[in-house]
């Protein structure tokens, strides 16, 4: 995997950086207080955690033939006060919704989240080395099957 980040004094935003991936995609980082052009690098790390675990959970629930209509993964993080300002604590909440007139299995959802956390999510595995990660599941007000 290859990536690079570019900054230039000629950029109209002196706090803007453009990162490029080997696959040809780009993301704009903005370290200004307004963040008008994109997330900070640390926000992108937190977003990557949400994305990584989302991919795992959806894939696992599809394989288990669960009637998943949507999944929203949100995260809140605390950073250390002193540099490097790594994350010290992260709470991830999985909000799952079943297709209309169906129910998800609580066991299947909990197992999918557990497998993502303990086996598949590379971003989670890296962040766990410096941060305490807490997980919660929200069934959007609908009681799941056992």
mmCIF file of N, CA and C in Angstrom:
data_model
loop_
_atom_site.group_PDB
_atom_site.id
_atom_site.type_symbol
_atom_site.label_atom_id
_atom_site.label_comp_id
_atom_site.label_asym_id
_atom_site.label_seq_id
_atom_site.Cartn_x
_atom_site.Cartn_y
_atom_site.Cartn_z
ATOM 1 N N UNK A 1 0.848 -1.167 0.000
ATOM 2 C CA UNK A 1 0.000 0.000 0.000
ATOM 3 C C UNK A 1 0.898 1.236 0.000
ATOM 4 N N UNK A 2 0.531 2.207 -0.797
ATOM 5 C CA UNK A 2 1.318 3.423 -0.926
ATOM 6 C C UNK A 2 0.385 4.624 -0.773
ATOM 7 N N UNK A 3 0.845 5.640 -0.072
ATOM 8 C CA UNK A 3 0.092 6.888 0.065
ATOM 9 C C UNK A 3 1.083 8.037 0.132
ATOM 10 N N UNK A 4 0.587 9.228 -0.155
ATOM 11 C CA UNK A 4 1.418 10.414 -0.010
ATOM 12 C C UNK A 4 0.526 11.602 0.350
ATOM 13 N N UNK A 5 1.130 12.603 0.943
ATOM 14 C CA UNK A 5 0.435 13.835 1.279
ATOM 15 C C UNK A 5 1.233 14.993 0.710
ATOM 16 N N UNK A 6 0.534 15.986 0.152
ATOM 17 C CA UNK A 6 1.202 17.111 -0.472
ATOM 18 C C UNK A 6 0.757 18.420 0.172
ATOM 19 N N UNK A 7 1.714 19.317 0.380
ATOM 20 C CA UNK A 7 1.466 20.670 0.846
ATOM 21 C C UNK A 7 2.335 21.589 0.025
ATOM 22 N N UNK A 8 1.825 22.759 -0.294
ATOM 23 C CA UNK A 8 2.610 23.738 -1.027
ATOM 24 C C UNK A 8 2.308 25.140 -0.511
ATOM 25 N N UNK A 9 3.300 26.002 -0.497
ATOM 26 C CA UNK A 9 3.096 27.379 -0.045
ATOM 27 C C UNK A 9 2.211 28.168 -1.002
ATOM 28 N N UNK A 10 2.034 27.677 -2.218
ATOM 29 C CA UNK A 10 1.190 28.357 -3.193
ATOM 30 C C UNK A 10 -0.298 28.048 -3.001
ATOM 31 N N UNK A 11 -0.625 27.092 -2.153
ATOM 32 C CA UNK A 11 -2.017 26.717 -1.905
ATOM 33 C C UNK A 11 -2.761 27.895 -1.286
ATOM 34 N N UNK A 12 -3.990 28.136 -1.695
ATOM 35 C CA UNK A 12 -4.784 29.233 -1.136
ATOM 36 C C UNK A 12 -5.106 29.010 0.338
ATOM 37 N N UNK A 13 -5.057 27.758 0.796
ATOM 38 C CA UNK A 13 -5.272 27.424 2.205
ATOM 39 C C UNK A 13 -3.934 26.955 2.782
ATOM 40 N N UNK A 14 -3.286 27.781 3.587
ATOM 41 C CA UNK A 14 -1.984 27.383 4.134
ATOM 42 C C UNK A 14 -2.070 26.211 5.112
ATOM 43 N N UNK A 15 -3.281 25.847 5.523
ATOM 44 C CA UNK A 15 -3.487 24.715 6.424
ATOM 45 C C UNK A 15 -4.083 23.509 5.700
ATOM 46 N N UNK A 16 -4.010 23.511 4.372
ATOM 47 C CA UNK A 16 -4.580 22.433 3.579
ATOM 48 C C UNK A 16 -3.524 21.484 3.051
ATOM 49 N N UNK A 17 -3.854 20.215 3.060
ATOM 50 C CA UNK A 17 -2.978 19.147 2.578
ATOM 51 C C UNK A 17 -3.829 18.222 1.723
ATOM 52 N N UNK A 18 -3.281 17.686 0.667
ATOM 53 C CA UNK A 18 -4.002 16.730 -0.155
ATOM 54 C C UNK A 18 -3.272 15.396 -0.089
ATOM 55 N N UNK A 19 -3.982 14.384 0.343
ATOM 56 C CA UNK A 19 -3.417 13.038 0.445
ATOM 57 C C UNK A 19 -3.923 12.206 -0.726
ATOM 58 N N UNK A 20 -3.057 11.353 -1.242
ATOM 59 C CA UNK A 20 -3.392 10.511 -2.392
ATOM 60 C C UNK A 20 -3.124 9.057 -2.039
ATOM 61 N N UNK A 21 -4.004 8.183 -2.503
ATOM 62 C CA UNK A 21 -3.841 6.754 -2.267
ATOM 63 C C UNK A 21 -3.306 6.076 -3.524
ATOM 64 N N UNK A 22 -2.763 4.905 -3.332
ATOM 65 C CA UNK A 22 -2.257 4.111 -4.443
ATOM 66 C C UNK A 22 -3.360 3.803 -5.455
ATOM 67 N N UNK A 23 -4.599 3.680 -4.972
ATOM 68 C CA UNK A 23 -5.725 3.350 -5.852
ATOM 69 C C UNK A 23 -6.239 4.554 -6.637
ATOM 70 N N UNK A 24 -5.608 5.718 -6.460
ATOM 71 C CA UNK A 24 -5.960 6.875 -7.272
ATOM 72 C C UNK A 24 -6.948 7.831 -6.639
ATOM 73 N N UNK A 25 -7.266 7.664 -5.377
ATOM 74 C CA UNK A 25 -8.213 8.550 -4.704
ATOM 75 C C UNK A 25 -7.468 9.622 -3.931
ATOM 76 N N UNK A 26 -8.171 10.715 -3.658
ATOM 77 C CA UNK A 26 -7.567 11.809 -2.910
ATOM 78 C C UNK A 26 -8.525 12.255 -1.812
ATOM 79 N N UNK A 27 -7.944 12.761 -0.734
ATOM 80 C CA UNK A 27 -8.730 13.345 0.346
ATOM 81 C C UNK A 27 -8.031 14.631 0.763
ATOM 82 N N UNK A 28 -8.826 15.632 1.030
ATOM 83 C CA UNK A 28 -8.284 16.927 1.434
ATOM 84 C C UNK A 28 -8.332 17.015 2.966
ATOM 85 N N UNK A 29 -7.192 17.257 3.579
ATOM 86 C CA UNK A 29 -7.113 17.486 5.017
ATOM 87 C C UNK A 29 -7.029 18.989 5.248
ATOM 88 N N UNK A 30 -7.698 19.454 6.287
ATOM 89 C CA UNK A 30 -7.682 20.871 6.621
ATOM 90 C C UNK A 30 -7.451 21.006 8.115
ATOM 91 N N UNK A 31 -6.297 21.543 8.487
ATOM 92 C CA UNK A 31 -5.970 21.691 9.910
ATOM 93 C C UNK A 31 -6.309 23.071 10.451
ATOM 94 N N UNK A 32 -6.992 23.893 9.645
ATOM 95 C CA UNK A 32 -7.416 25.203 10.134
ATOM 96 C C UNK A 32 -8.548 25.017 11.141
ATOM 97 N N UNK A 33 -8.796 25.996 11.980
ATOM 98 C CA UNK A 33 -9.886 25.859 12.963
ATOM 99 C C UNK A 33 -11.266 25.658 12.331
ATOM 100 N N UNK A 34 -11.458 26.138 11.112
ATOM 101 C CA UNK A 34 -12.769 26.032 10.454
ATOM 102 C C UNK A 34 -13.003 24.689 9.761
ATOM 103 N N UNK A 35 -11.943 23.999 9.365
ATOM 104 C CA UNK A 35 -12.032 22.712 8.646
ATOM 105 C C UNK A 35 -12.968 22.798 7.435
ATOM 106 N N UNK A 36 -12.851 23.853 6.646
ATOM 107 C CA UNK A 36 -13.768 24.061 5.528
ATOM 108 C C UNK A 36 -13.533 23.117 4.353
ATOM 109 N N UNK A 37 -12.298 22.636 4.196
ATOM 110 C CA UNK A 37 -11.976 21.815 3.022
ATOM 111 C C UNK A 37 -11.928 20.324 3.298
ATOM 112 N N UNK A 38 -12.042 19.935 4.551
ATOM 113 C CA UNK A 38 -11.994 18.511 4.844
ATOM 114 C C UNK A 38 -11.679 18.263 6.306
ATOM 115 N N UNK A 39 -11.619 17.000 6.663
ATOM 116 C CA UNK A 39 -11.333 16.648 8.053
ATOM 117 C C UNK A 39 -9.854 16.848 8.385
ATOM 118 N N UNK A 40 -9.563 16.861 9.676
ATOM 119 C CA UNK A 40 -8.167 16.805 10.102
ATOM 120 C C UNK A 40 -7.704 15.359 9.941
ATOM 121 N N UNK A 41 -6.416 15.108 9.953
ATOM 122 C CA UNK A 41 -5.961 13.722 9.872
ATOM 123 C C UNK A 41 -6.531 12.835 10.994
ATOM 124 N N UNK A 42 -6.653 13.356 12.211
ATOM 125 C CA UNK A 42 -7.199 12.544 13.310
ATOM 126 C C UNK A 42 -8.696 12.265 13.119
ATOM 127 N N UNK A 43 -9.424 13.238 12.570
ATOM 128 C CA UNK A 43 -10.829 12.975 12.243
ATOM 129 C C UNK A 43 -10.920 11.865 11.195
ATOM 130 N N UNK A 44 -10.004 11.879 10.241
ATOM 131 C CA UNK A 44 -9.992 10.844 9.201
ATOM 132 C C UNK A 44 -9.694 9.474 9.795
ATOM 133 N N UNK A 45 -8.831 9.416 10.808
ATOM 134 C CA UNK A 45 -8.557 8.140 11.472
ATOM 135 C C UNK A 45 -9.834 7.616 12.126
ATOM 136 N N UNK A 46 -10.562 8.493 12.813
ATOM 137 C CA UNK A 46 -11.807 8.076 13.463
ATOM 138 C C UNK A 46 -12.854 7.657 12.424
ATOM 139 N N UNK A 47 -12.923 8.392 11.333
ATOM 140 C CA UNK A 47 -13.822 8.025 10.237
ATOM 141 C C UNK A 47 -13.429 6.659 9.663
ATOM 142 N N UNK A 48 -12.127 6.412 9.549
ATOM 143 C CA UNK A 48 -11.649 5.124 9.038
ATOM 144 C C UNK A 48 -12.033 3.981 9.947
ATOM 145 N N UNK A 49 -11.986 4.216 11.247
ATOM 146 C CA UNK A 49 -12.429 3.193 12.196
ATOM 147 C C UNK A 49 -13.894 2.852 11.964
ATOM 148 N N UNK A 50 -14.730 3.872 11.829
ATOM 149 C CA UNK A 50 -16.157 3.634 11.574
ATOM 150 C C UNK A 50 -16.362 2.882 10.260
ATOM 151 N N UNK A 51 -15.647 3.282 9.240
ATOM 152 C CA UNK A 51 -15.776 2.616 7.945
ATOM 153 C C UNK A 51 -15.299 1.182 7.971
ATOM 154 N N UNK A 52 -14.175 0.936 8.600
ATOM 155 C CA UNK A 52 -13.592 -0.406 8.650
ATOM 156 C C UNK A 52 -14.530 -1.385 9.355
ATOM 157 N N UNK A 53 -15.002 -0.999 10.514
ATOM 158 C CA UNK A 53 -15.874 -1.913 11.255
ATOM 159 C C UNK A 53 -17.237 -2.050 10.580
ATOM 160 N N UNK A 54 -17.703 -1.008 9.905
ATOM 161 C CA UNK A 54 -18.968 -1.096 9.159
ATOM 162 C C UNK A 54 -18.891 -2.167 8.076
ATOM 163 N N UNK A 55 -17.790 -2.161 7.333
ATOM 164 C CA UNK A 55 -17.607 -3.144 6.255
ATOM 165 C C UNK A 55 -17.676 -4.559 6.826
ATOM 166 N N UNK A 56 -17.000 -4.772 7.953
ATOM 167 C CA UNK A 56 -17.009 -6.099 8.587
ATOM 168 C C UNK A 56 -18.407 -6.513 9.004
ATOM 169 N N UNK A 57 -19.079 -5.649 9.748
ATOM 170 C CA UNK A 57 -20.387 -6.000 10.322
ATOM 171 C C UNK A 57 -21.415 -6.266 9.222
ATOM 172 N N UNK A 58 -21.451 -5.410 8.208
ATOM 173 C CA UNK A 58 -22.399 -5.634 7.109
ATOM 174 C C UNK A 58 -22.101 -6.958 6.414
ATOM 175 N N UNK A 59 -20.842 -7.215 6.124
ATOM 176 C CA UNK A 59 -20.459 -8.458 5.453
ATOM 177 C C UNK A 59 -20.860 -9.685 6.279
ATOM 178 N N UNK A 60 -20.583 -9.647 7.557
ATOM 179 C CA UNK A 60 -20.908 -10.788 8.424
ATOM 180 C C UNK A 60 -22.410 -10.996 8.519
ATOM 181 N N UNK A 61 -23.166 -9.911 8.686
ATOM 182 C CA UNK A 61 -24.620 -10.046 8.802
ATOM 183 C C UNK A 61 -25.249 -10.515 7.485
ATOM 184 N N UNK A 62 -24.694 -10.097 6.358
ATOM 185 C CA UNK A 62 -25.179 -10.607 5.071
ATOM 186 C C UNK A 62 -24.939 -12.115 4.976
ATOM 187 N N UNK A 63 -23.739 -12.563 5.381
ATOM 188 C CA UNK A 63 -23.430 -13.994 5.341
ATOM 189 C C UNK A 63 -24.338 -14.789 6.269
ATOM 190 N N UNK A 64 -24.774 -14.164 7.362
ATOM 191 C CA UNK A 64 -25.685 -14.820 8.296
ATOM 192 C C UNK A 64 -27.150 -14.669 7.868
ATOM 193 N N UNK A 65 -27.344 -14.051 6.709
ATOM 194 C CA UNK A 65 -28.675 -13.845 6.126
ATOM 195 C C UNK A 65 -29.618 -13.075 7.050
ATOM 196 N N UNK A 66 -29.047 -12.095 7.696
ATOM 197 C CA UNK A 66 -29.844 -11.227 8.554
ATOM 198 C C UNK A 66 -30.506 -10.152 7.696
ATOM 199 N N UNK A 67 -31.748 -9.778 8.008
ATOM 200 C CA UNK A 67 -32.481 -8.787 7.198
ATOM 201 C C UNK A 67 -32.066 -7.351 7.531
ATOM 202 N N UNK A 68 -30.813 -7.020 7.308
ATOM 203 C CA UNK A 68 -30.280 -5.707 7.650
ATOM 204 C C UNK A 68 -30.706 -4.669 6.617
ATOM 205 N N UNK A 69 -31.368 -3.617 7.080
ATOM 206 C CA UNK A 69 -31.760 -2.521 6.193
ATOM 207 C C UNK A 69 -30.723 -1.415 6.208
ATOM 208 N N UNK A 70 -30.160 -1.138 7.395
ATOM 209 C CA UNK A 70 -29.140 -0.092 7.480
ATOM 210 C C UNK A 70 -28.284 -0.276 8.723
ATOM 211 N N UNK A 71 -27.101 0.280 8.637
ATOM 212 C CA UNK A 71 -26.158 0.292 9.751
ATOM 213 C C UNK A 71 -25.505 1.666 9.781
ATOM 214 N N UNK A 72 -25.540 2.294 10.929
ATOM 215 C CA UNK A 72 -24.815 3.539 11.142
ATOM 216 C C UNK A 72 -23.833 3.292 12.275
ATOM 217 N N UNK A 73 -22.575 3.568 12.033
ATOM 218 C CA UNK A 73 -21.553 3.426 13.062
ATOM 219 C C UNK A 73 -21.047 4.827 13.385
ATOM 220 N N UNK A 74 -21.195 5.219 14.641
ATOM 221 C CA UNK A 74 -20.716 6.533 15.065
ATOM 222 C C UNK A 74 -19.686 6.346 16.168
ATOM 223 N N UNK A 75 -18.756 7.274 16.243
ATOM 224 C CA UNK A 75 -17.693 7.170 17.242
ATOM 225 C C UNK A 75 -17.437 8.530 17.866
ATOM 226 N N UNK A 76 -17.195 8.513 19.159
ATOM 227 C CA UNK A 76 -16.732 9.692 19.870
ATOM 228 C C UNK A 76 -15.388 9.325 20.481
ATOM 229 N N UNK A 77 -14.472 10.276 20.454
ATOM 230 C CA UNK A 77 -13.126 9.976 20.940
ATOM 231 C C UNK A 77 -12.594 11.104 21.806
ATOM 232 N N UNK A 78 -11.789 10.706 22.770
ATOM 233 C CA UNK A 78 -11.058 11.662 23.594
ATOM 234 C C UNK A 78 -9.585 11.547 23.213
ATOM 235 N N UNK A 79 -8.922 12.711 23.150
ATOM 236 C CA UNK A 79 -7.497 12.731 22.829
ATOM 237 C C UNK A 79 -6.696 13.160 24.049
ATOM 238 N N UNK A 80 -5.474 12.708 24.105
ATOM 239 C CA UNK A 80 -4.569 13.138 25.171
ATOM 240 C C UNK A 80 -4.308 14.638 25.027
ATOM 241 N N UNK A 81 -4.031 15.302 26.142
ATOM 242 C CA UNK A 81 -3.799 16.746 26.132
ATOM 243 C C UNK A 81 -2.444 17.131 25.556
ATOM 244 N N UNK A 82 -1.445 16.278 25.756
ATOM 245 C CA UNK A 82 -0.088 16.583 25.325
ATOM 246 C C UNK A 82 0.256 15.821 24.041
ATOM 247 N N UNK A 83 1.122 16.398 23.214
ATOM 248 C CA UNK A 83 1.570 15.684 22.009
ATOM 249 C C UNK A 83 2.355 14.432 22.361
ATOM 250 N N UNK A 84 2.252 13.401 21.571
ATOM 251 C CA UNK A 84 1.315 13.278 20.451
ATOM 252 C C UNK A 84 -0.101 13.087 20.976
ATOM 253 N N UNK A 85 -1.053 13.793 20.394
ATOM 254 C CA UNK A 85 -2.426 13.802 20.888
ATOM 255 C C UNK A 85 -3.198 12.576 20.373
ATOM 256 N N UNK A 86 -2.704 11.409 20.725
ATOM 257 C CA UNK A 86 -3.353 10.160 20.319
ATOM 258 C C UNK A 86 -4.688 10.011 21.043
ATOM 259 N N UNK A 87 -5.528 9.163 20.503
ATOM 260 C CA UNK A 87 -6.792 8.876 21.166
ATOM 261 C C UNK A 87 -6.517 8.088 22.441
ATOM 262 N N UNK A 88 -7.205 8.431 23.502
ATOM 263 C CA UNK A 88 -7.077 7.691 24.753
ATOM 264 C C UNK A 88 -8.322 6.849 25.026
ATOM 265 N N UNK A 89 -9.454 7.276 24.496
ATOM 266 C CA UNK A 89 -10.718 6.568 24.727
ATOM 267 C C UNK A 89 -11.622 6.794 23.520
ATOM 268 N N UNK A 90 -12.248 5.707 23.057
ATOM 269 C CA UNK A 90 -13.163 5.776 21.911
ATOM 270 C C UNK A 90 -14.416 4.986 22.257
ATOM 271 N N UNK A 91 -15.571 5.559 21.954
ATOM 272 C CA UNK A 91 -16.831 4.820 22.099
ATOM 273 C C UNK A 91 -17.454 4.714 20.713
ATOM 274 N N UNK A 92 -17.723 3.477 20.310
ATOM 275 C CA UNK A 92 -18.339 3.205 19.014
ATOM 276 C C UNK A 92 -19.761 2.721 19.259
ATOM 277 N N UNK A 93 -20.711 3.322 18.560
ATOM 278 C CA UNK A 93 -22.105 2.898 18.656
ATOM 279 C C UNK A 93 -22.571 2.415 17.285
ATOM 280 N N UNK A 94 -23.087 1.208 17.267
ATOM 281 C CA UNK A 94 -23.644 0.592 16.056
ATOM 282 C C UNK A 94 -25.156 0.725 16.131
ATOM 283 N N UNK A 95 -25.758 1.447 15.205
ATOM 284 C CA UNK A 95 -27.214 1.537 15.135
ATOM 285 C C UNK A 95 -27.658 0.684 13.959
ATOM 286 N N UNK A 96 -28.382 -0.395 14.273
ATOM 287 C CA UNK A 96 -28.816 -1.347 13.250
ATOM 288 C C UNK A 96 -30.325 -1.265 13.073
ATOM 289 N N UNK A 97 -30.745 -1.418 11.826
ATOM 290 C CA UNK A 97 -32.171 -1.431 11.518
ATOM 291 C C UNK A 97 -32.442 -2.617 10.604
ATOM 292 N N UNK A 98 -33.525 -3.313 10.908
ATOM 293 C CA UNK A 98 -33.929 -4.457 10.089
ATOM 294 C C UNK A 98 -34.826 -3.978 8.951
ATOM 295 N N UNK A 99 -34.925 -4.814 7.924
ATOM 296 C CA UNK A 99 -35.885 -4.558 6.859
ATOM 297 C C UNK A 99 -37.286 -4.489 7.468
ATOM 298 N N UNK A 100 -38.190 -3.815 6.778
ATOM 299 C CA UNK A 100 -39.567 -3.672 7.255
ATOM 300 C C UNK A 100 -40.184 -5.034 7.559
ATOM 301 N N UNK A 101 -40.886 -5.105 8.660
ATOM 302 C CA UNK A 101 -41.640 -6.296 9.080
ATOM 303 C C UNK A 101 -40.743 -7.497 9.398
ATOM 304 N N UNK A 102 -39.474 -7.238 9.717
ATOM 305 C CA UNK A 102 -38.565 -8.312 10.102
ATOM 306 C C UNK A 102 -37.828 -7.896 11.369
ATOM 307 N N UNK A 103 -37.064 -8.826 11.933
ATOM 308 C CA UNK A 103 -36.251 -8.542 13.100
ATOM 309 C C UNK A 103 -34.861 -9.135 12.913
ATOM 310 N N UNK A 104 -33.894 -8.454 13.468
ATOM 311 C CA UNK A 104 -32.539 -8.975 13.480
ATOM 312 C C UNK A 104 -32.361 -9.878 14.687
ATOM 313 N N UNK A 105 -31.410 -10.771 14.618
ATOM 314 C CA UNK A 105 -31.055 -11.609 15.748
ATOM 315 C C UNK A 105 -30.022 -10.882 16.605
ATOM 316 N N UNK A 106 -30.328 -10.709 17.892
ATOM 317 C CA UNK A 106 -29.383 -10.070 18.812
ATOM 318 C C UNK A 106 -28.045 -10.823 18.806
ATOM 319 N N UNK A 107 -28.119 -12.161 18.847
ATOM 320 C CA UNK A 107 -26.888 -12.966 18.853
ATOM 321 C C UNK A 107 -26.054 -12.729 17.597
ATOM 322 N N UNK A 108 -26.720 -12.652 16.448
ATOM 323 C CA UNK A 108 -26.001 -12.453 15.184
ATOM 324 C C UNK A 108 -25.335 -11.080 15.152
ATOM 325 N N UNK A 109 -26.041 -10.045 15.600
ATOM 326 C CA UNK A 109 -25.474 -8.695 15.588
ATOM 327 C C UNK A 109 -24.315 -8.606 16.572
ATOM 328 N N UNK A 110 -24.507 -9.126 17.784
ATOM 329 C CA UNK A 110 -23.431 -9.083 18.777
ATOM 330 C C UNK A 110 -22.209 -9.863 18.311
ATOM 331 N N UNK A 111 -22.428 -10.973 17.663
ATOM 332 C CA UNK A 111 -21.321 -11.786 17.154
ATOM 333 C C UNK A 111 -20.586 -11.044 16.034
ATOM 334 N N UNK A 112 -21.334 -10.380 15.155
ATOM 335 C CA UNK A 112 -20.719 -9.629 14.059
ATOM 336 C C UNK A 112 -19.848 -8.491 14.601
ATOM 337 N N UNK A 113 -20.351 -7.769 15.583
ATOM 338 C CA UNK A 113 -19.582 -6.687 16.197
ATOM 339 C C UNK A 113 -18.334 -7.252 16.882
ATOM 340 N N UNK A 114 -18.505 -8.355 17.595
ATOM 341 C CA UNK A 114 -17.382 -8.986 18.290
ATOM 342 C C UNK A 114 -16.310 -9.460 17.302
ATOM 343 N N UNK A 115 -16.727 -10.092 16.216
ATOM 344 C CA UNK A 115 -15.760 -10.554 15.212
ATOM 345 C C UNK A 115 -15.009 -9.383 14.583
ATOM 346 N N UNK A 116 -15.716 -8.299 14.323
ATOM 347 C CA UNK A 116 -15.057 -7.129 13.772
ATOM 348 C C UNK A 116 -14.012 -6.615 14.753
ATOM 349 N N UNK A 117 -14.411 -6.470 16.007
ATOM 350 C CA UNK A 117 -13.518 -5.935 17.038
ATOM 351 C C UNK A 117 -12.314 -6.837 17.283
ATOM 352 N N UNK A 118 -12.553 -8.121 17.415
ATOM 353 C CA UNK A 118 -11.508 -9.045 17.851
ATOM 354 C C UNK A 118 -10.707 -9.697 16.726
ATOM 355 N N UNK A 119 -11.229 -9.674 15.491
ATOM 356 C CA UNK A 119 -10.555 -10.436 14.449
ATOM 357 C C UNK A 119 -10.303 -9.663 13.153
ATOM 358 N N UNK A 120 -11.286 -8.920 12.667
ATOM 359 C CA UNK A 120 -11.196 -8.411 11.306
ATOM 360 C C UNK A 120 -10.803 -6.944 11.136
ATOM 361 N N UNK A 121 -11.207 -6.072 12.017
ATOM 362 C CA UNK A 121 -10.995 -4.634 11.794
ATOM 363 C C UNK A 121 -9.559 -4.230 12.108
ATOM 364 N N UNK A 122 -8.798 -3.979 11.068
ATOM 365 C CA UNK A 122 -7.387 -3.598 11.212
ATOM 366 C C UNK A 122 -7.233 -2.253 11.905
ATOM 367 N N UNK A 123 -8.122 -1.321 11.618
ATOM 368 C CA UNK A 123 -8.033 0.003 12.227
ATOM 369 C C UNK A 123 -8.263 -0.103 13.731
ATOM 370 N N UNK A 124 -9.261 -0.885 14.123
ATOM 371 C CA UNK A 124 -9.532 -1.103 15.548
ATOM 372 C C UNK A 124 -8.333 -1.752 16.234
ATOM 373 N N UNK A 125 -7.746 -2.723 15.590
ATOM 374 C CA UNK A 125 -6.588 -3.419 16.170
ATOM 375 C C UNK A 125 -5.427 -2.453 16.402
ATOM 376 N N UNK A 126 -5.212 -1.527 15.488
ATOM 377 C CA UNK A 126 -4.137 -0.553 15.666
ATOM 378 C C UNK A 126 -4.460 0.435 16.783
ATOM 379 N N UNK A 127 -5.691 0.932 16.802
ATOM 380 C CA UNK A 127 -6.060 1.939 17.792
ATOM 381 C C UNK A 127 -6.132 1.375 19.203
ATOM 382 N N UNK A 128 -6.447 0.084 19.329
ATOM 383 C CA UNK A 128 -6.517 -0.535 20.655
ATOM 384 C C UNK A 128 -5.169 -0.524 21.377
ATOM 385 N N UNK A 129 -4.101 -0.319 20.654
ATOM 386 C CA UNK A 129 -2.775 -0.279 21.274
ATOM 387 C C UNK A 129 -2.575 0.986 22.115
ATOM 388 N N UNK A 130 -3.372 2.022 21.830
ATOM 389 C CA UNK A 130 -3.222 3.268 22.582
ATOM 390 C C UNK A 130 -4.510 3.778 23.208
ATOM 391 N N UNK A 131 -5.635 3.228 22.814
ATOM 392 C CA UNK A 131 -6.918 3.743 23.297
ATOM 393 C C UNK A 131 -7.801 2.622 23.833
ATOM 394 N N UNK A 132 -8.565 2.964 24.839
ATOM 395 C CA UNK A 132 -9.605 2.055 25.323
ATOM 396 C C UNK A 132 -10.794 2.214 24.386
ATOM 397 N N UNK A 133 -11.272 1.115 23.824
ATOM 398 C CA UNK A 133 -12.394 1.178 22.884
ATOM 399 C C UNK A 133 -13.593 0.479 23.492
ATOM 400 N N UNK A 134 -14.698 1.200 23.561
ATOM 401 C CA UNK A 134 -15.957 0.695 24.103
ATOM 402 C C UNK A 134 -16.959 0.583 22.954
ATOM 403 N N UNK A 135 -17.783 -0.452 22.991
ATOM 404 C CA UNK A 135 -18.759 -0.690 21.936
ATOM 405 C C UNK A 135 -20.168 -0.717 22.513
ATOM 406 N N UNK A 136 -21.135 -0.208 21.757
ATOM 407 C CA UNK A 136 -22.542 -0.272 22.139
ATOM 408 C C UNK A 136 -23.354 -0.562 20.880
ATOM 409 N N UNK A 137 -24.459 -1.276 21.064
ATOM 410 C CA UNK A 137 -25.349 -1.582 19.942
ATOM 411 C C UNK A 137 -26.716 -0.984 20.233
ATOM 412 N N UNK A 138 -27.248 -0.251 19.272
ATOM 413 C CA UNK A 138 -28.566 0.381 19.368
ATOM 414 C C UNK A 138 -29.447 -0.266 18.295
ATOM 415 N N UNK A 139 -30.540 -0.854 18.738
ATOM 416 C CA UNK A 139 -31.449 -1.531 17.798
ATOM 417 C C UNK A 139 -32.550 -0.604 17.312
ATOM 418 N N UNK A 140 -32.347 0.693 17.452
ATOM 419 C CA UNK A 140 -33.259 1.711 16.959
ATOM 420 C C UNK A 140 -34.679 1.527 17.485
ATOM 421 N N UNK A 141 -34.786 1.148 18.753
ATOM 422 C CA UNK A 141 -36.092 1.032 19.396
ATOM 423 C C UNK A 141 -36.868 -0.236 19.089
ATOM 424 N N UNK A 142 -36.287 -1.140 18.330
ATOM 425 C CA UNK A 142 -36.979 -2.392 17.968
ATOM 426 C C UNK A 142 -36.274 -3.544 18.695
ATOM 427 N N UNK A 143 -37.017 -4.285 19.468
ATOM 428 C CA UNK A 143 -36.441 -5.407 20.205
ATOM 429 C C UNK A 143 -36.045 -6.514 19.226
ATOM 430 N N UNK A 144 -34.783 -6.926 19.231
ATOM 431 C CA UNK A 144 -34.361 -7.990 18.302
ATOM 432 C C UNK A 144 -34.781 -9.360 18.799
ATOM 433 N N UNK A 145 -34.687 -10.313 17.913
ATOM 434 C CA UNK A 145 -34.885 -11.700 18.295
ATOM 435 C C UNK A 145 -33.673 -12.122 19.124
ATOM 436 N N UNK A 146 -33.772 -13.215 19.874
ATOM 437 C CA UNK A 146 -32.599 -13.667 20.641
ATOM 438 C C UNK A 146 -31.419 -14.003 19.737
#
